[in-house]
Tab-separated table of C-alpha atoms in Angstrom:
chain	number	residue	atom	x	y	z
B	1	UNK	CA	0.000	0.000	0.000
B	2	UNK	CA	2.812	2.381	0.929
B	3	UNK	CA	4.672	1.490	-2.264
B	4	UNK	CA	1.611	2.271	-4.378
B	5	UNK	CA	1.192	5.625	-2.589
B	6	UNK	CA	4.818	6.544	-3.240
B	7	UNK	CA	4.422	5.714	-6.950
B	8	UNK	CA	1.315	7.837	-7.122
B	9	UNK	CA	3.108	10.722	-5.387
B	10	UNK	CA	6.061	10.387	-7.785
B	11	UNK	CA	3.719	10.582	-10.774
B	12	UNK	CA	2.157	13.748	-9.364
B	13	UNK	CA	5.580	15.360	-8.790
B	14	UNK	CA	6.854	14.449	-12.273
B	15	UNK	CA	3.639	15.721	-13.858
B	16	UNK	CA	3.967	18.945	-11.897
B	17	UNK	CA	7.563	19.438	-13.046
B	18	UNK	CA	6.583	18.830	-16.675
B	19	UNK	CA	3.628	21.184	-16.399
B	20	UNK	CA	5.767	23.889	-14.813
B	21	UNK	CA	8.427	23.471	-17.496
B	22	UNK	CA	5.817	23.832	-20.236
B	23	UNK	CA	4.354	26.893	-18.544
B	24	UNK	CA	7.827	28.433	-18.155
B	25	UNK	CA	8.588	27.844	-21.834
B	26	UNK	CA	5.302	29.382	-22.945
B	27	UNK	CA	5.828	32.304	-20.571
B	28	UNK	CA	9.345	32.897	-21.880
B	29	UNK	CA	8.112	32.902	-25.478
B	30	UNK	CA	5.291	35.275	-24.565
B	31	UNK	CA	7.708	37.658	-22.848
B	32	UNK	CA	10.055	37.444	-25.811
B	33	UNK	CA	7.257	38.329	-28.199
B	34	UNK	CA	6.129	41.163	-25.956
B	35	UNK	CA	9.667	42.541	-25.812
B	36	UNK	CA	9.923	42.365	-29.580
B	37	UNK	CA	6.629	44.228	-29.917
B	38	UNK	CA	7.676	46.928	-27.467
B	39	UNK	CA	11.161	47.451	-28.885
B	40	UNK	CA	10.587	47.174	-32.624
B	41	UNK	CA	6.908	47.496	-33.415
B	42	UNK	CA	6.509	50.753	-35.404
B	43	UNK	CA	3.855	53.216	-34.366
B	44	UNK	CA	2.129	53.070	-37.758
B	45	UNK	CA	1.657	49.276	-37.789
B	46	UNK	CA	-1.948	48.083	-37.800
B	47	UNK	CA	-3.007	45.485	-35.265
B	48	UNK	CA	-3.830	43.049	-38.068
B	49	UNK	CA	-0.140	42.910	-39.046
B	50	UNK	CA	1.209	42.713	-35.480
B	51	UNK	CA	1.695	38.927	-35.489
B	52	UNK	CA	3.326	38.957	-38.925
B	53	UNK	CA	5.617	41.734	-37.712
B	54	UNK	CA	6.621	39.840	-34.562
B	55	UNK	CA	7.364	36.654	-36.487
B	56	UNK	CA	9.406	38.629	-39.018
B	57	UNK	CA	11.469	40.283	-36.273
B	58	UNK	CA	12.116	36.895	-34.680
B	59	UNK	CA	13.327	35.603	-38.040
B	60	UNK	CA	15.622	38.609	-38.514
B	61	UNK	CA	17.123	38.335	-35.027
B	62	UNK	CA	17.250	34.561	-34.864
B	63	UNK	CA	20.652	33.194	-33.818
B	64	UNK	CA	22.732	31.621	-36.569
B	65	UNK	CA	26.371	30.851	-37.293
B	66	UNK	CA	28.407	33.930	-38.251
B	67	UNK	CA	31.087	32.795	-40.667
B	68	UNK	CA	33.807	34.637	-42.551
B	69	UNK	CA	32.878	36.933	-45.426
B	70	UNK	CA	34.702	38.420	-48.359
B	71	UNK	CA	33.572	41.854	-49.530
B	72	UNK	CA	33.440	42.035	-53.349
B	73	UNK	CA	35.313	44.984	-54.845
B	74	UNK	CA	31.982	46.290	-56.173
B	75	UNK	CA	30.853	46.976	-52.596
B	76	UNK	CA	34.024	48.818	-51.567
B	77	UNK	CA	35.019	52.429	-52.113
B	78	UNK	CA	36.655	53.731	-55.256
B	79	UNK	CA	40.201	55.072	-55.171
B	80	UNK	CA	38.654	58.529	-55.002
B	81	UNK	CA	36.201	58.147	-52.106
B	82	UNK	CA	33.994	60.936	-53.466
B	83	UNK	CA	33.261	59.055	-56.691
B	84	UNK	CA	30.665	56.885	-54.951
B	85	UNK	CA	28.552	59.853	-53.843
B	86	UNK	CA	29.232	61.797	-57.050
B	87	UNK	CA	27.669	58.978	-59.090
B	88	UNK	CA	24.446	59.414	-57.132
B	89	UNK	CA	24.532	63.207	-57.390
B	90	UNK	CA	25.061	62.792	-61.146
B	91	UNK	CA	21.842	60.758	-61.382
B	92	UNK	CA	19.945	63.587	-59.704
B	93	UNK	CA	21.387	66.081	-62.198
B	94	UNK	CA	20.810	63.723	-65.118
B	95	UNK	CA	17.045	63.636	-64.518
B	96	UNK	CA	16.712	66.975	-62.699
B	97	UNK	CA	15.139	65.176	-59.754
B	98	UNK	CA	13.483	66.945	-56.849
B	99	UNK	CA	14.736	66.029	-53.404
B	100	UNK	CA	12.868	66.770	-50.186
B	101	UNK	CA	14.031	69.244	-47.576
B	102	UNK	CA	11.348	68.432	-45.017
B	103	UNK	CA	8.092	66.542	-44.485
B	104	UNK	CA	6.137	69.156	-46.449
B	105	UNK	CA	8.243	68.444	-49.541
B	106	UNK	CA	7.920	64.738	-48.844
B	107	UNK	CA	4.133	65.070	-48.653
B	108	UNK	CA	4.130	66.787	-52.042
B	109	UNK	CA	6.149	63.968	-53.626
B	110	UNK	CA	3.727	61.399	-52.178
B	111	UNK	CA	0.644	63.313	-53.407
B	112	UNK	CA	2.141	63.612	-56.913
B	113	UNK	CA	2.721	59.864	-57.017
B	114	UNK	CA	6.511	60.198	-57.237
B	115	UNK	CA	6.904	57.936	-54.219
B	116	UNK	CA	5.290	54.614	-53.338
B	117	UNK	CA	4.312	53.872	-49.730
B	118	UNK	CA	5.493	50.492	-48.474
B	119	UNK	CA	3.755	48.278	-45.888
B	120	UNK	CA	5.724	47.801	-42.666
B	121	UNK	CA	6.098	44.072	-43.271
B	122	UNK	CA	5.536	41.521	-46.045
B	123	UNK	CA	6.670	37.930	-46.525
B	124	UNK	CA	9.784	39.131	-48.381
B	125	UNK	CA	10.900	42.181	-46.370
B	126	UNK	CA	10.397	44.110	-43.148
B	127	UNK	CA	10.934	47.829	-42.556
B	128	UNK	CA	13.312	47.271	-39.665
B	129	UNK	CA	14.125	50.643	-38.124
B	130	UNK	CA	12.605	52.900	-40.798
B	131	UNK	CA	11.504	56.127	-39.096
B	132	UNK	CA	12.986	55.057	-35.756
B	133	UNK	CA	14.012	58.644	-34.960
B	134	UNK	CA	10.732	60.246	-36.017
B	135	UNK	CA	9.416	62.419	-33.185
B	136	UNK	CA	5.902	63.473	-32.214
B	137	UNK	CA	6.561	67.207	-32.544
B	138	UNK	CA	4.539	69.520	-34.749
B	139	UNK	CA	5.386	69.499	-38.433
B	140	UNK	CA	7.773	72.209	-39.524
B	141	UNK	CA	9.466	73.720	-42.531
B	142	UNK	CA	13.251	73.324	-42.730
B	143	UNK	CA	14.568	76.674	-43.929
B	144	UNK	CA	18.172	77.921	-43.650
B	145	UNK	CA	18.992	75.225	-41.072
B	146	UNK	CA	16.008	76.288	-38.919
B	147	UNK	CA	12.807	74.397	-38.164
B	148	UNK	CA	9.798	76.679	-38.672
B	149	UNK	CA	6.790	75.154	-36.928
B	150	UNK	CA	3.630	75.056	-39.035
B	151	UNK	CA	0.333	76.404	-37.661
B	152	UNK	CA	-3.043	77.574	-38.769
B	153	UNK	CA	-4.214	81.033	-37.650
B	154	UNK	CA	-5.648	79.845	-34.333
B	155	UNK	CA	-2.601	77.750	-33.461
B	156	UNK	CA	-0.293	80.614	-34.407
B	157	UNK	CA	-2.029	82.891	-31.888
B	158	UNK	CA	-1.729	80.133	-29.302
B	159	UNK	CA	1.997	79.800	-30.036
B	160	UNK	CA	2.553	83.508	-29.486
B	161	UNK	CA	0.470	83.281	-26.317
B	162	UNK	CA	2.594	80.447	-24.945
B	163	UNK	CA	5.802	82.356	-25.649
B	164	UNK	CA	4.464	85.516	-24.003
B	165	UNK	CA	3.313	83.588	-20.932
B	166	UNK	CA	6.651	81.773	-20.654
B	167	UNK	CA	8.544	85.057	-20.974
B	168	UNK	CA	6.491	86.710	-18.246
B	169	UNK	CA	6.976	83.694	-15.972
B	170	UNK	CA	10.735	83.600	-16.535
B	171	UNK	CA	11.078	87.348	-15.909
B	172	UNK	CA	9.175	86.969	-12.641
B	173	UNK	CA	11.369	84.054	-11.570
B	174	UNK	CA	14.557	85.951	-12.424
B	175	UNK	CA	13.363	88.982	-10.458
B	176	UNK	CA	12.607	86.812	-7.440
B	177	UNK	CA	15.980	85.088	-7.643
B	178	UNK	CA	17.789	88.419	-7.915
B	179	UNK	CA	16.010	89.624	-4.744
B	180	UNK	CA	17.020	86.378	-3.027
B	181	UNK	CA	20.616	86.807	-4.186
B	182	UNK	CA	20.791	90.349	-2.784
B	183	UNK	CA	19.611	89.067	0.605
B	184	UNK	CA	22.141	86.213	0.618
B	185	UNK	CA	25.011	88.583	-0.233
B	186	UNK	CA	24.454	90.418	3.046
B	187	UNK	CA	25.567	87.340	4.942
B	188	UNK	CA	29.250	86.597	5.456
B	189	UNK	CA	29.231	82.967	6.540
B	190	UNK	CA	30.495	80.174	4.281
B	191	UNK	CA	27.001	78.698	4.020
B	192	UNK	CA	25.769	82.038	2.688
B	193	UNK	CA	28.508	82.119	0.071
B	194	UNK	CA	27.582	78.591	-1.063
B	195	UNK	CA	23.941	79.618	-1.280
B	196	UNK	CA	24.946	82.671	-3.312
B	197	UNK	CA	26.581	80.434	-5.923
B	198	UNK	CA	23.509	78.234	-6.141
B	199	UNK	CA	21.173	81.188	-6.626
B	200	UNK	CA	23.452	82.742	-9.241
B	201	UNK	CA	23.468	79.443	-11.122
B	202	UNK	CA	19.660	79.414	-11.122
B	203	UNK	CA	19.589	82.981	-12.450
B	204	UNK	CA	21.973	82.068	-15.267
B	205	UNK	CA	19.803	79.081	-16.204
B	206	UNK	CA	16.624	81.160	-16.299
B	207	UNK	CA	18.342	83.873	-18.354
B	208	UNK	CA	19.368	81.226	-20.881
B	209	UNK	CA	15.786	79.987	-21.096
B	210	UNK	CA	14.597	83.569	-21.553
B	211	UNK	CA	17.018	84.094	-24.439
B	212	UNK	CA	15.818	80.863	-26.098
B	213	UNK	CA	12.241	82.045	-25.693
B	214	UNK	CA	13.065	85.411	-27.263
B	215	UNK	CA	14.896	83.705	-30.135
B	216	UNK	CA	11.849	81.526	-30.844
B	217	UNK	CA	9.574	84.569	-30.871
B	218	UNK	CA	11.970	86.440	-33.175
B	219	UNK	CA	11.946	83.448	-35.548
B	220	UNK	CA	8.143	83.462	-35.603
B	221	UNK	CA	8.183	87.213	-36.296
B	222	UNK	CA	10.579	86.775	-39.222
B	223	UNK	CA	8.679	83.911	-40.818
B	224	UNK	CA	5.051	84.712	-40.016
B	225	UNK	CA	5.429	88.478	-39.796
B	226	UNK	CA	5.267	89.059	-43.543
B	227	UNK	CA	1.894	88.434	-45.180
B	228	UNK	CA	3.239	86.460	-48.153
B	229	UNK	CA	5.413	84.197	-46.013
B	230	UNK	CA	2.639	83.748	-43.447
B	231	UNK	CA	0.116	82.679	-46.083
B	232	UNK	CA	2.550	80.217	-47.653
B	233	UNK	CA	3.345	78.546	-44.329
B	234	UNK	CA	-0.342	78.249	-43.516
B	235	UNK	CA	-0.980	76.722	-46.968
B	236	UNK	CA	1.824	74.228	-46.295
B	237	UNK	CA	0.082	73.233	-43.086
B	238	UNK	CA	-3.234	72.873	-44.872
B	239	UNK	CA	-1.625	70.577	-47.457
B	240	UNK	CA	-0.358	68.348	-44.644
B	241	UNK	CA	-3.841	68.281	-43.134
B	242	UNK	CA	-5.243	67.167	-46.495
B	243	UNK	CA	-2.721	64.336	-46.773
B	244	UNK	CA	-3.345	63.362	-43.140
B	245	UNK	CA	-6.985	62.588	-43.938
B	246	UNK	CA	-5.922	59.708	-46.188
B	247	UNK	CA	-2.361	58.415	-46.165
B	248	UNK	CA	-1.814	54.758	-46.858
B	249	UNK	CA	-5.446	54.043	-46.128
B	250	UNK	CA	-5.277	55.691	-42.708
B	251	UNK	CA	-6.205	59.074	-41.276
B	252	UNK	CA	-4.091	61.027	-38.801
B	253	UNK	CA	-5.020	63.806	-36.384
B	254	UNK	CA	-2.275	66.433	-36.498
B	255	UNK	CA	-3.340	67.694	-33.074
B	256	UNK	CA	-2.354	64.350	-31.515
B	257	UNK	CA	1.391	63.761	-30.874
B	258	UNK	CA	1.098	59.991	-31.377
B	259	UNK	CA	-0.669	60.512	-34.708
B	260	UNK	CA	1.984	63.002	-35.847
B	261	UNK	CA	4.712	60.477	-35.111
B	262	UNK	CA	2.839	57.666	-36.841
B	263	UNK	CA	2.264	59.856	-39.889
B	264	UNK	CA	5.964	60.721	-40.085
B	265	UNK	CA	6.887	57.033	-39.934
B	266	UNK	CA	4.360	56.276	-42.688
B	267	UNK	CA	5.792	59.038	-44.879
B	268	UNK	CA	9.343	57.805	-44.276
B	269	UNK	CA	8.192	54.352	-45.413
B	270	UNK	CA	8.206	55.538	-49.027
B	271	UNK	CA	10.505	55.143	-51.998
B	272	UNK	CA	10.520	55.790	-55.738
B	273	UNK	CA	9.139	52.978	-57.932
B	274	UNK	CA	12.555	52.435	-59.541
B	275	UNK	CA	14.123	51.777	-56.135
B	276	UNK	CA	11.192	49.624	-55.049
B	277	UNK	CA	11.729	47.369	-58.061
B	278	UNK	CA	15.328	46.730	-56.986
B	279	UNK	CA	14.318	46.274	-53.337
B	280	UNK	CA	11.614	43.734	-54.169
B	281	UNK	CA	13.940	41.773	-56.445
B	282	UNK	CA	16.679	41.540	-53.817
B	283	UNK	CA	14.179	40.774	-51.037
B	284	UNK	CA	12.528	37.938	-52.989
B	285	UNK	CA	15.860	36.320	-53.847
B	286	UNK	CA	16.984	36.577	-50.211
B	287	UNK	CA	13.679	35.228	-48.848
B	288	UNK	CA	13.592	32.354	-51.351
B	289	UNK	CA	17.150	31.388	-50.379
B	290	UNK	CA	17.009	31.732	-46.576
B	291	UNK	CA	13.293	31.879	-45.706
B	292	UNK	CA	13.790	35.193	-43.908
B	293	UNK	CA	12.426	38.677	-44.626
B	294	UNK	CA	15.000	41.189	-45.824
B	295	UNK	CA	15.509	43.845	-43.088
B	296	UNK	CA	15.283	47.284	-44.727
B	297	UNK	CA	16.508	49.961	-42.302
B	298	UNK	CA	16.000	53.167	-44.280
B	299	UNK	CA	14.112	54.506	-47.289
B	300	UNK	CA	13.429	58.157	-48.198
B	301	UNK	CA	14.822	60.690	-45.727
B	302	UNK	CA	14.220	64.470	-45.983
B	303	UNK	CA	17.207	66.699	-45.253
B	304	UNK	CA	15.443	67.773	-42.059
B	305	UNK	CA	15.322	64.156	-40.871
B	306	UNK	CA	18.901	63.620	-42.064
B	307	UNK	CA	20.088	66.253	-39.582
B	308	UNK	CA	18.186	64.566	-36.778
B	309	UNK	CA	19.585	61.182	-37.770
B	310	UNK	CA	23.091	62.594	-38.071
B	311	UNK	CA	23.225	62.938	-34.266
B	312	UNK	CA	23.231	59.147	-33.927
B	313	UNK	CA	24.341	57.980	-37.394
B	314	UNK	CA	27.480	59.546	-38.779
B	315	UNK	CA	26.754	57.990	-42.179
B	316	UNK	CA	23.837	60.377	-42.737
B	317	UNK	CA	24.959	62.593	-45.616
B	318	UNK	CA	24.788	66.338	-45.048
B	319	UNK	CA	24.824	67.734	-48.592
B	320	UNK	CA	22.190	69.154	-50.924
B	321	UNK	CA	20.415	66.398	-52.855
B	322	UNK	CA	21.705	63.639	-50.575
B	323	UNK	CA	20.857	60.176	-51.969
B	324	UNK	CA	18.136	59.312	-49.452
B	325	UNK	CA	16.344	62.639	-49.950
B	326	UNK	CA	15.668	61.696	-53.581
B	327	UNK	CA	13.757	58.516	-52.720
B	328	UNK	CA	16.102	56.409	-54.856
B	329	UNK	CA	18.146	54.998	-51.964
B	330	UNK	CA	17.474	52.355	-49.355
B	331	UNK	CA	19.568	50.566	-46.727
B	332	UNK	CA	19.686	46.873	-45.845
B	333	UNK	CA	20.586	45.917	-42.264
B	334	UNK	CA	23.099	43.028	-42.107
B	335	UNK	CA	23.716	43.001	-38.311
B	336	UNK	CA	22.088	39.632	-37.685
B	337	UNK	CA	23.005	37.919	-40.951
B	338	UNK	CA	25.303	34.926	-41.207
B	339	UNK	CA	28.366	34.945	-43.411
B	340	UNK	CA	26.493	32.899	-46.025
B	341	UNK	CA	23.604	35.374	-46.064
B	342	UNK	CA	25.888	38.378	-46.446
B	343	UNK	CA	27.908	36.676	-49.162
B	344	UNK	CA	24.724	35.836	-51.086
B	345	UNK	CA	23.388	39.404	-50.783
B	346	UNK	CA	26.678	41.022	-51.730
B	347	UNK	CA	26.971	38.761	-54.776
B	348	UNK	CA	23.465	39.779	-55.889
B	349	UNK	CA	24.154	43.480	-55.321
B	350	UNK	CA	27.537	43.267	-57.070
B	351	UNK	CA	25.827	41.702	-60.098
B	352	UNK	CA	23.295	44.546	-60.232
B	353	UNK	CA	26.071	47.106	-59.989
B	354	UNK	CA	28.023	45.447	-62.801
B	355	UNK	CA	24.850	45.626	-64.898
B	356	UNK	CA	24.743	49.390	-64.265
B	357	UNK	CA	21.423	49.266	-62.397
B	358	UNK	CA	22.605	50.435	-58.972
B	359	UNK	CA	25.363	52.029	-56.931
B	360	UNK	CA	26.062	50.144	-53.708
B	361	UNK	CA	28.474	49.961	-50.812
B	362	UNK	CA	28.898	48.019	-47.579
B	363	UNK	CA	28.891	50.477	-44.683
B	364	UNK	CA	30.624	49.935	-41.373
B	365	UNK	CA	27.429	50.704	-39.485
B	366	UNK	CA	25.976	47.335	-40.535
B	367	UNK	CA	24.120	48.508	-43.636
B	368	UNK	CA	24.306	48.006	-47.378
B	369	UNK	CA	23.523	51.352	-48.990
B	370	UNK	CA	21.763	50.817	-52.327
B	371	UNK	CA	20.968	53.547	-54.855
B	372	UNK	CA	18.853	52.751	-57.925
B	373	UNK	CA	19.491	54.366	-61.309
B	374	UNK	CA	16.171	55.379	-62.863
B	375	UNK	CA	16.682	53.990	-66.360
B	376	UNK	CA	18.918	51.131	-65.270
B	377	UNK	CA	21.947	52.891	-66.723
B	378	UNK	CA	24.762	54.390	-64.720
B	379	UNK	CA	25.479	58.106	-65.431
B	380	UNK	CA	28.454	58.715	-67.696
B	381	UNK	CA	31.889	59.339	-66.191
B	382	UNK	CA	31.896	62.878	-67.577
B	383	UNK	CA	28.741	63.773	-65.643
B	384	UNK	CA	30.046	62.025	-62.508
B	385	UNK	CA	33.282	63.997	-62.736
B	386	UNK	CA	31.281	67.215	-63.081
B	387	UNK	CA	29.377	66.266	-59.903
B	388	UNK	CA	32.469	65.760	-57.740
B	389	UNK	CA	32.354	69.292	-56.345
B	390	UNK	CA	28.918	68.577	-54.843
B	391	UNK	CA	30.208	65.359	-53.302
B	392	UNK	CA	33.252	66.632	-51.436
B	393	UNK	CA	31.727	68.000	-48.236
B	394	UNK	CA	32.927	66.136	-45.165
B	395	UNK	CA	31.932	64.183	-43.287
B	396	UNK	CA	29.639	62.151	-45.491
B	397	UNK	CA	29.327	58.426	-46.018
B	398	UNK	CA	32.525	58.615	-43.973
B	399	UNK	CA	32.087	55.213	-42.411
B	400	UNK	CA	31.716	53.222	-45.590
B	401	UNK	CA	33.956	50.195	-45.636
B	402	UNK	CA	37.428	50.951	-46.895
B	403	UNK	CA	38.878	48.274	-44.657
B	404	UNK	CA	37.636	44.821	-43.814
B	405	UNK	CA	35.289	44.715	-40.784
B	406	UNK	CA	36.170	42.454	-37.872
B	407	UNK	CA	34.238	39.443	-39.205
B	408	UNK	CA	35.796	39.700	-42.640
B	409	UNK	CA	39.404	38.540	-42.655
B	410	UNK	CA	42.258	39.851	-44.759
B	411	UNK	CA	41.045	38.014	-47.875
B	412	UNK	CA	38.977	40.967	-48.999
B	413	UNK	CA	41.909	43.370	-48.609
B	414	UNK	CA	43.633	41.664	-51.523
B	415	UNK	CA	40.594	41.776	-53.789
B	416	UNK	CA	41.299	43.327	-57.169
B	417	UNK	CA	39.606	46.557	-58.198
B	418	UNK	CA	36.861	46.203	-60.770
B	419	UNK	CA	37.073	47.693	-64.237
B	420	UNK	CA	34.498	50.234	-63.129
B	421	UNK	CA	36.713	51.393	-60.269
B	422	UNK	CA	39.786	51.561	-62.482
B	423	UNK	CA	37.882	53.509	-65.092
B	424	UNK	CA	36.706	55.919	-62.440
B	425	UNK	CA	40.242	56.401	-61.201
B	426	UNK	CA	41.567	57.020	-64.716
B	427	UNK	CA	38.787	59.499	-65.435
B	428	UNK	CA	39.473	61.424	-62.246
B	429	UNK	CA	43.235	61.411	-62.843
B	430	UNK	CA	42.716	62.655	-66.394
B	431	UNK	CA	40.390	65.393	-65.168
B	432	UNK	CA	42.873	66.521	-62.544
B	433	UNK	CA	45.684	66.515	-65.081
B	434	UNK	CA	43.706	68.790	-67.379
B	435	UNK	CA	43.079	71.192	-64.518
B	436	UNK	CA	46.806	71.380	-63.734
B	437	UNK	CA	47.536	72.242	-67.351
């Protein structure tokens, strides 16, 4: 009887252990999925695509063997480092393309059908980090390196009211602190002297805030003070409101910070049809080979967003007509890829470059930068040479691979230059020789 009871108890304990283990596994997977949702789920993703998004992220981040890689010469810099960017600038000049300075310009390109909006995730690719630095601030015009907030008439009055109230409040605080400082100065003890320094520091801080407030008001006066400029800025805001009513099948309320951010992410999820064709071709080949979605980390980027991104990504180009601002460029994230995956992708991209369809490079910040040529034909060397002056501002694309990254051993350092690179070098040398004459 005792033996049978012990057997029964053992069965209960074993069953409990198994049940707990199963629960722990399910709980761990649930927490993992929740973490993926919280860390990577974009603000403009519909709930219907949430599961597809989570599965795609898991596929992208899934552990796999690294492996050595060899960077093809087509994905390395030319002898003249500026030639890479000049080729892209030449394409802009070749077709007289419009680039976007800010989200207002970007909205215009979307409304005219120059850009195609992409879903956040499909079977073949996932927008993995696109719009990650988009904020929830009011939309603004980017003029002379300044952000000019966009308002309608009512909001403009409110903006002036907020600035006036803040100025009055700061002046009152400064006056009170100055009175407090005068009283502290009458004391002679060490504690009084310490207090004096603290009060003076507070006064300095408030005075700085007051100057910022006055600068913001002066900027509003300069931009909204003239009737013509005021009307244009208000029209720009109205055009954004029109687009917000129907963008990618969704509507956005520009008065809501979360909606503003989601709208910016949706707008940044756009690219020209010529670039989309290349992206879809590469993504399908990659997905068919490895059963993973291609992680696309960047698409169109207005100059305004470029400057924001530049604070955390030193590869963001700070020149007029930068590649991403045209809508012809996109980036592929290779951080989680195995050596075999990278080798496959680089071989595909090198083939497209040799065919004259794209310009491409492997960046040190874990991205392949791809730029599509509109007619599938690379601009001529003469036009690229003429575009060099626009491609010589530093720093730009400064972190593109010119040396082998840690995972790639010295094999790639001995890779021969392609005919394209040699031709570029000869063209540049010839051009420079003519200038010296």
